[in-house]
Amino acid sequence: SSSSSSAAPLPPPAASRSTSQNDVHPKLRRDASDFEFGATLGEGSYSTVMAARDKHTGSWYAIKILDKKHIIRHKKVKYVDIEKNTLNRMNHPGIVRLYWTFHDQQQLYFVLDLARNGELLTYIKKVRANSLATPLGAFDLPTTQFYAAEILSAIEHVHEMGVIHRDIKPENILLDENMHIKLTDFGTAKILESLDDGGKDSLTRHRANSWVGTAEYVSPELLNDKSTCKAYASSAIISFLLILKSAAPNQSPTNTNSPAASPHLSTSSDLWALGCIIYQLLTGRPPFKGSNEYLTFEKIKNLQYTFPYGFPDVARDLVSKLLVLDPATRLGAPEQGGIKALKAHAFFEGIDWERLFELPAPKLH
Ligand code: ATP
């Protein structure tokens, strides 16, 4: 690797086969020597993702490689565990599948579905830059309807598996070779009713260190949770002070419950993000965007966004029912009939939910 950072994990050496296990059934176990590593697909703050071919089957995967020392040094062990434990629960065509995990002396490896077409965000930008984009700025209504439905289908599965994703955004929605989505990045997810809680309130156990989401897509209830604010602020101390000041004495009008009511633990935080994404798919930009994180948060908390001229009525109706400050009154919230009620919205009319991932994806211009 040409990377100068000592923290960047290197591709594994070609001959690092562990002798601890014989060649058991090739499906049962894998280690780095079972793969031929190809191109680097991307780098995260704590990981490198490489394309890799299974030598036994010829199948291609994306392998996420994490440097153990780096993870420990930066206190990210917990997030790596969360990613593994939540991904392990998932079994849905619209969610990146985790096939194997293994490790050697230096590195951890996650063998994942390969999403050959990269991030949805890239396509939003591409279409936006293209003169063929709709007058609104990005995808046309049928294309938006299709991707919104795939994202919603994936979200439904995440929630059914007892998980809240908490960082759904176009960078975390990858596209496979057929341009169907693969939701990824479960490092900030939250397992709702963990069996090993021993009856304890998981909220009190987890909230102290939780850090959640990305500014533009974070829901107001997550913002009004002080521990979340603190986490965001780690990137900007000034924001931290300003947010605490505005959040502490004067809670948003919707946050009337005591923390015990845990509004921020609601699955509908992911539905807020869906509302933001539908808006962005149509217009090319997220609904809430300030010139810094603090201003973005202010806009979110004040529900300060507008629909541009030409925004389709049916999408406008849906987005305005998702971008609702109170998570309990948001369309798709358990209190509102759940995701079934959301799927029944006119915006999704004509969607074949059963065959969505088998049907051809719409062509992007
Ligand atoms: P950070 O950890 O800083 O938030 P990240 O979550 O993007 O970054 P990774 O999950 O390591 O970090 O991903 C790094 C890059 O690799 C991303 O840009 C992503 O597009 C690409 N990538 C991740 N998973 C896959 C995959 N399964 N298939 C194809 N590309 C992938």
Coordinates of C-alpha atoms and ligand atoms in Angstrom, one line a residue:
S1 CA 0.0 0.0 0.0
S2 CA 1.2 3.5 -0.7
S3 CA -0.5 4.9 2.3
S4 CA 1.9 6.7 4.6
S5 CA -0.3 6.3 7.6
S6 CA 1.1 3.7 10.0
A7 CA -2.5 3.1 11.0
A8 CA -3.7 2.0 7.6
P9 CA -3.9 -1.8 7.6
L10 CA -2.0 -3.5 4.8
P11 CA -3.3 -6.3 2.6
P12 CA -2.5 -9.6 4.3
P13 CA 0.7 -11.3 3.3
A14 CA 0.2 -14.0 0.7
A15 CA 1.4 -16.9 2.8
S16 CA -0.1 -16.4 6.2
R17 CA -2.1 -19.5 6.4
S18 CA -2.9 -20.5 9.9
T19 CA -1.9 -24.1 10.7
S20 CA -4.3 -24.2 13.6
Q21 CA -7.0 -25.7 11.4
N22 CA -6.9 -28.3 8.7
D23 CA -8.7 -27.9 5.6
V24 CA -12.1 -28.5 7.1
H25 CA -15.1 -28.1 4.8
P26 CA -14.3 -25.0 2.9
K27 CA -17.6 -23.5 3.7
L28 CA -17.2 -23.7 7.4
R29 CA -14.2 -21.6 8.0
R30 CA -12.1 -19.1 6.2
D31 CA -8.9 -17.2 6.8
A32 CA -7.0 -14.6 4.9
S33 CA -5.1 -17.2 2.9
D34 CA -8.4 -18.5 1.4
F35 CA -8.7 -15.3 -0.6
E36 CA -7.0 -13.5 -3.4
F37 CA -7.0 -9.8 -2.6
G38 CA -7.8 -7.4 -5.4
A39 CA -8.4 -3.7 -5.6
T40 CA -8.9 -1.4 -2.5
L41 CA -12.5 -0.3 -2.6
G42 CA -12.2 2.4 0.0
E43 CA -10.8 3.4 3.3
G44 CA -12.7 4.3 6.4
S45 CA -11.3 5.9 9.6
Y46 CA -10.5 2.5 11.1
S47 CA -10.6 0.2 8.1
T48 CA -9.7 -0.7 4.6
V49 CA -12.1 -2.5 2.3
M50 CA -10.7 -4.6 -0.4
A51 CA -12.3 -6.7 -3.2
A52 CA -11.3 -10.4 -2.7
R53 CA -12.0 -13.6 -4.5
D54 CA -12.6 -16.9 -2.6
K55 CA -10.0 -19.3 -3.9
H56 CA -12.3 -22.3 -3.4
T57 CA -15.5 -21.0 -5.0
G58 CA -14.3 -18.1 -7.2
S59 CA -16.9 -15.8 -5.6
W60 CA -16.1 -12.2 -5.0
Y61 CA -16.5 -10.4 -1.7
A62 CA -15.7 -7.2 -0.1
I63 CA -13.4 -7.7 2.9
K64 CA -13.2 -5.1 5.5
I65 CA -9.9 -5.2 7.3
L66 CA -9.3 -3.6 10.7
D67 CA -6.0 -3.1 12.4
K68 CA -6.4 -4.5 15.9
K69 CA -3.9 -2.1 17.6
H70 CA -5.5 0.9 15.9
I71 CA -9.0 -0.2 17.1
I72 CA -7.9 -0.7 20.6
R73 CA -5.8 2.5 20.7
H74 CA -8.9 4.5 19.5
K75 CA -11.3 2.7 21.8
K76 CA -13.4 1.4 18.9
V77 CA -13.7 -2.2 20.1
K78 CA -17.3 -1.7 21.1
Y79 CA -18.3 -0.4 17.7
V80 CA -16.6 -3.2 15.9
D81 CA -18.5 -5.6 18.1
I82 CA -21.8 -3.8 17.4
E83 CA -21.1 -4.0 13.7
K84 CA -20.5 -7.7 13.8
N85 CA -23.3 -8.5 16.2
T86 CA -25.9 -6.5 14.3
L87 CA -24.8 -7.7 10.8
N88 CA -24.9 -11.2 12.0
R89 CA -28.6 -10.8 12.6
M90 CA -29.4 -9.5 9.1
N91 CA -30.6 -11.6 6.3
H92 CA -32.1 -9.4 3.6
P93 CA -31.2 -8.8 0.0
G94 CA -31.0 -5.0 0.6
I95 CA -28.5 -5.3 3.5
V96 CA -24.8 -6.2 3.2
R97 CA -24.4 -9.8 4.3
L98 CA -21.6 -10.8 6.7
Y99 CA -20.3 -14.2 5.6
W100 CA -17.3 -14.8 7.8
T101 CA -15.2 -13.0 10.3
F102 CA -11.7 -14.1 11.2
H103 CA -8.5 -12.6 12.5
D104 CA -4.8 -13.0 12.5
Q105 CA -2.2 -11.4 14.7
Q106 CA -2.6 -7.9 13.4
Q107 CA -6.0 -7.7 11.8
L108 CA -9.7 -8.4 11.9
Y109 CA -11.5 -9.4 8.8
F110 CA -15.2 -9.1 7.9
V111 CA -16.1 -10.9 4.7
L112 CA -19.1 -9.0 3.2
D113 CA -21.2 -8.9 0.1
L114 CA -19.4 -7.0 -2.6
A115 CA -21.3 -3.9 -3.7
R116 CA -19.7 -3.3 -7.1
N117 CA -21.3 0.0 -7.8
G118 CA -20.3 1.9 -4.7
E119 CA -22.3 4.5 -2.9
L120 CA -25.8 5.8 -3.8
L121 CA -24.4 9.3 -3.0
T122 CA -22.1 9.1 -6.0
Y123 CA -25.1 8.5 -8.3
I124 CA -27.1 11.4 -6.7
K125 CA -24.2 13.7 -7.5
K126 CA -23.7 12.3 -10.9
V127 CA -27.3 12.6 -11.9
R128 CA -27.4 16.1 -10.4
A129 CA -24.3 17.1 -12.5
N130 CA -25.8 15.6 -15.6
S131 CA -27.9 17.9 -17.8
L132 CA -30.5 15.1 -18.1
A133 CA -31.4 15.5 -14.4
T134 CA -35.0 16.4 -13.7
P135 CA -35.6 20.2 -13.3
L136 CA -35.8 19.5 -9.6
G137 CA -32.3 18.4 -9.5
A138 CA -31.8 14.6 -9.3
F139 CA -33.8 11.4 -9.7
D140 CA -37.2 11.3 -11.3
L141 CA -40.2 10.2 -9.3
P142 CA -40.3 6.5 -10.4
T143 CA -36.6 6.1 -9.6
T144 CA -37.0 7.8 -6.3
Q145 CA -40.0 5.6 -5.5
F146 CA -37.9 2.5 -6.3
Y147 CA -34.9 3.4 -4.2
A148 CA -37.1 4.7 -1.3
A149 CA -39.0 1.3 -1.4
E150 CA -35.7 -0.7 -1.3
I151 CA -34.4 1.4 1.6
L152 CA -37.7 1.1 3.5
S153 CA -37.7 -2.7 2.9
A154 CA -34.2 -2.9 4.4
I155 CA -35.1 -0.6 7.3
E156 CA -38.1 -2.8 8.0
H157 CA -35.9 -5.9 8.3
V158 CA -33.4 -4.1 10.5
H159 CA -36.2 -3.2 12.9
E160 CA -37.7 -6.6 12.8
M161 CA -34.4 -8.0 13.9
G162 CA -34.5 -5.7 16.9
V163 CA -32.0 -3.2 15.7
I164 CA -32.0 0.6 15.0
H165 CA -29.4 1.6 12.3
R166 CA -29.1 5.3 13.4
D167 CA -26.9 6.3 10.5
I168 CA -28.9 5.8 7.3
K169 CA -27.6 8.1 4.6
P170 CA -26.6 7.9 0.9
E171 CA -23.0 7.1 1.7
N172 CA -24.1 4.0 3.6
I173 CA -26.4 2.8 0.9
L174 CA -24.2 0.8 -1.5
L175 CA -25.3 -0.6 -4.9
D176 CA -24.6 -4.0 -6.2
E177 CA -23.8 -5.0 -9.8
N178 CA -27.5 -4.8 -10.7
M179 CA -28.0 -1.4 -9.0
H180 CA -30.0 -2.8 -6.1
I181 CA -29.2 -1.4 -2.7
K182 CA -27.0 -3.0 0.0
L183 CA -27.4 -1.1 3.3
T184 CA -24.2 -1.0 5.3
D185 CA -22.3 0.5 8.2
F186 CA -23.9 -0.9 11.3
G187 CA -21.1 0.4 13.6
T188 CA -23.4 2.9 15.3
A189 CA -26.5 0.7 15.3
K190 CA -28.3 -0.1 18.5
I191 CA -29.6 -3.5 19.5
L192 CA -33.0 -2.9 21.1
E193 CA -33.8 -5.8 23.4
S194 CA -30.6 -7.5 24.0
L195 CA -31.1 -10.9 25.7
D196 CA -27.9 -10.5 27.7
D197 CA -29.2 -7.4 29.4
G198 CA -30.4 -9.5 32.3
G199 CA -33.5 -7.4 32.5
K200 CA -31.6 -4.2 32.9
D201 CA -32.7 -1.2 31.0
S202 CA -30.4 -1.2 28.0
L203 CA -30.9 2.5 27.6
T204 CA -29.1 3.3 30.8
R205 CA -26.4 0.9 29.9
H206 CA -25.7 2.3 26.5
R207 CA -26.5 5.9 26.4
A208 CA -23.5 7.2 28.2
N209 CA -21.1 6.5 25.3
S210 CA -23.4 6.5 22.4
W211 CA -22.4 8.5 19.3
V212 CA -24.9 8.5 16.6
G213 CA -25.4 9.4 13.0
T214 CA -24.4 12.1 10.7
A215 CA -25.4 15.7 11.1
E216 CA -27.7 16.1 8.1
Y217 CA -29.8 12.9 8.7
V218 CA -30.0 12.9 12.5
S219 CA -33.4 12.9 14.0
P220 CA -34.5 15.7 16.4
E221 CA -35.1 13.2 19.2
L222 CA -31.5 11.9 18.9
L223 CA -30.3 15.5 18.9
N224 CA -32.2 16.3 22.1
D225 CA -30.5 13.4 23.8
K226 CA -27.6 15.0 25.5
S227 CA -25.3 12.0 25.2
T228 CA -25.8 12.2 21.4
C229 CA -25.0 15.9 21.4
K230 CA -21.8 15.2 23.3
A231 CA -20.8 12.6 20.8
Y232 CA -21.4 14.9 17.8
A233 CA -19.5 17.6 19.5
S234 CA -16.4 15.5 19.8
S235 CA -15.6 16.8 16.3
A236 CA -16.2 20.5 17.3
I237 CA -16.0 21.7 20.9
I238 CA -17.7 24.9 20.1
S239 CA -20.7 23.1 18.7
F240 CA -20.8 21.1 21.9
L241 CA -21.1 24.2 24.1
L242 CA -23.7 25.7 21.9
I243 CA -25.7 22.6 21.7
L244 CA -25.7 21.9 25.4
K245 CA -26.8 25.5 25.9
S246 CA -29.7 25.2 23.6
A247 CA -30.7 21.7 24.4
A248 CA -30.5 21.6 28.2
P249 CA -32.9 24.2 29.6
N250 CA -35.2 24.4 26.7
Q251 CA -36.1 21.0 25.3
S252 CA -37.8 20.9 21.9
P253 CA -41.6 21.1 22.2
T254 CA -41.8 17.4 21.3
N255 CA -39.4 16.2 23.9
T256 CA -41.8 16.4 26.8
N257 CA -41.2 12.9 28.1
S258 CA -38.8 12.0 30.8
P259 CA -35.6 10.2 29.6
A260 CA -37.2 7.0 30.9
A261 CA -39.7 7.2 28.0
S262 CA -36.6 7.0 25.8
P263 CA -38.0 8.7 22.7
H264 CA -34.5 8.6 21.2
L265 CA -34.5 4.9 21.3
S266 CA -37.4 4.7 18.9
T267 CA -37.0 2.9 15.6
S268 CA -38.5 5.9 13.9
S269 CA -35.2 7.7 13.9
D270 CA -34.4 5.6 10.9
L271 CA -37.7 6.8 9.3
W272 CA -36.6 10.5 9.8
A273 CA -33.5 9.6 7.8
L274 CA -35.6 8.0 5.1
G275 CA -37.6 11.3 4.8
C276 CA -34.3 13.2 4.4
I277 CA -33.1 10.7 1.7
I278 CA -36.3 10.8 -0.3
Y279 CA -36.0 14.6 -0.4
Q280 CA -32.4 14.3 -1.4
L281 CA -33.1 11.8 -4.1
L282 CA -35.5 14.2 -5.8
T283 CA -33.7 17.5 -5.3
G284 CA -30.0 16.4 -5.0
R285 CA -29.5 17.9 -1.6
P286 CA -30.6 17.0 2.0
P287 CA -33.4 19.1 3.5
F288 CA -31.5 20.3 6.5
K289 CA -28.0 21.7 5.7
G290 CA -26.4 24.6 7.5
S291 CA -22.9 25.9 6.9
N292 CA -21.7 24.0 10.0
E293 CA -23.0 21.2 12.1
Y294 CA -24.5 23.5 14.8
L295 CA -26.6 25.4 12.2
T296 CA -27.7 22.1 10.7
F297 CA -28.8 20.9 14.1
E298 CA -30.7 24.1 14.7
K299 CA -32.6 23.7 11.4
I300 CA -33.5 20.1 12.3
K301 CA -34.7 21.1 15.7
N302 CA -36.8 23.9 14.2
L303 CA -38.0 21.8 11.3
Q304 CA -36.7 24.4 9.1
Y305 CA -36.8 23.2 5.5
T306 CA -38.8 24.0 2.4
F307 CA -39.9 22.1 -0.7
P308 CA -38.6 23.6 -3.9
Y309 CA -41.1 24.4 -6.7
G310 CA -42.0 21.3 -8.6
F311 CA -41.6 18.9 -5.8
P312 CA -44.2 16.2 -6.5
D313 CA -47.3 16.4 -4.3
V314 CA -47.3 12.7 -3.4
A315 CA -43.7 12.9 -2.3
R316 CA -44.3 16.1 -0.5
D317 CA -47.1 14.5 1.5
L318 CA -44.9 11.6 2.4
V319 CA -41.8 13.6 3.3
S320 CA -43.8 16.0 5.5
K321 CA -45.3 13.0 7.4
L322 CA -41.8 11.6 7.9
L323 CA -40.1 14.8 8.9
V324 CA -42.2 15.2 12.0
L325 CA -40.4 16.2 15.2
D326 CA -42.3 13.9 17.5
P327 CA -41.0 10.4 16.7
A328 CA -44.3 8.9 18.0
T329 CA -46.4 10.7 15.5
R330 CA -44.1 10.1 12.5
L331 CA -45.6 8.0 9.8
G332 CA -44.3 4.4 10.2
A333 CA -43.8 4.7 13.9
P334 CA -45.1 1.8 16.0
E335 CA -47.8 4.2 17.4
Q336 CA -48.9 5.0 13.8
G337 CA -49.4 1.5 12.5
G338 CA -45.8 0.8 11.9
I339 CA -44.0 0.3 8.7
K340 CA -47.1 -1.4 7.2
A341 CA -48.9 2.0 7.4
L342 CA -45.9 3.7 5.7
K343 CA -45.8 1.2 2.9
A344 CA -49.5 1.9 2.3
H345 CA -48.8 5.6 1.5
A346 CA -49.8 6.6 -2.0
F347 CA -46.1 7.4 -2.8
F348 CA -45.4 3.6 -2.8
E349 CA -48.4 2.8 -5.0
G350 CA -47.6 0.0 -7.4
I351 CA -44.5 -1.2 -5.6
D352 CA -44.2 -5.0 -5.6
W353 CA -42.7 -5.4 -2.1
E354 CA -42.2 -9.2 -2.5
R355 CA -40.2 -9.0 -5.8
L356 CA -38.6 -5.6 -5.4
F357 CA -35.0 -7.0 -5.3
E358 CA -35.6 -9.4 -8.2
L359 CA -37.0 -6.7 -10.5
P360 CA -34.7 -4.7 -12.8
A361 CA -33.6 -1.4 -11.2
P362 CA -34.6 1.7 -13.1
K363 CA -31.9 3.0 -15.5
L364 CA -30.1 6.1 -14.2
H365 CA -29.3 8.7 -16.8
Ligands
ATP1 P1 -15.8 5.6 8.5 O1 -15.4 4.4 9.2 O2 -14.8 6.7 8.4 O3 -17.2 6.1 8.8 P2 -16.7 4.1 6.3 O4 -17.8 3.6 7.2 O5 -17.1 4.5 4.9 O6 -15.9 5.2 7.0 P3 -15.7 1.5 5.7 O7 -17.0 0.7 6.0 O8 -14.4 0.8 6.0 O9 -15.6 2.9 6.2 O10 -15.8 1.6 4.1 C1 -14.7 2.3 3.4 C2 -15.1 2.4 1.9 O11 -15.2 1.2 1.3 C3 -16.4 3.1 1.8 O12 -16.2 4.3 1.1 C4 -17.3 2.2 1.0 O13 -17.9 2.9 -0.1 C5 -16.4 1.1 0.6 N1 -17.1 -0.2 0.9 C6 -17.5 -0.5 2.2 N2 -18.1 -1.7 2.2 C7 -18.2 -2.1 0.9 C8 -18.8 -3.2 0.3 N3 -19.4 -4.2 0.9 N4 -18.7 -3.3 -1.1 C9 -18.1 -2.3 -1.8 N5 -17.5 -1.2 -1.2 C10 -17.6 -1.1 0.1

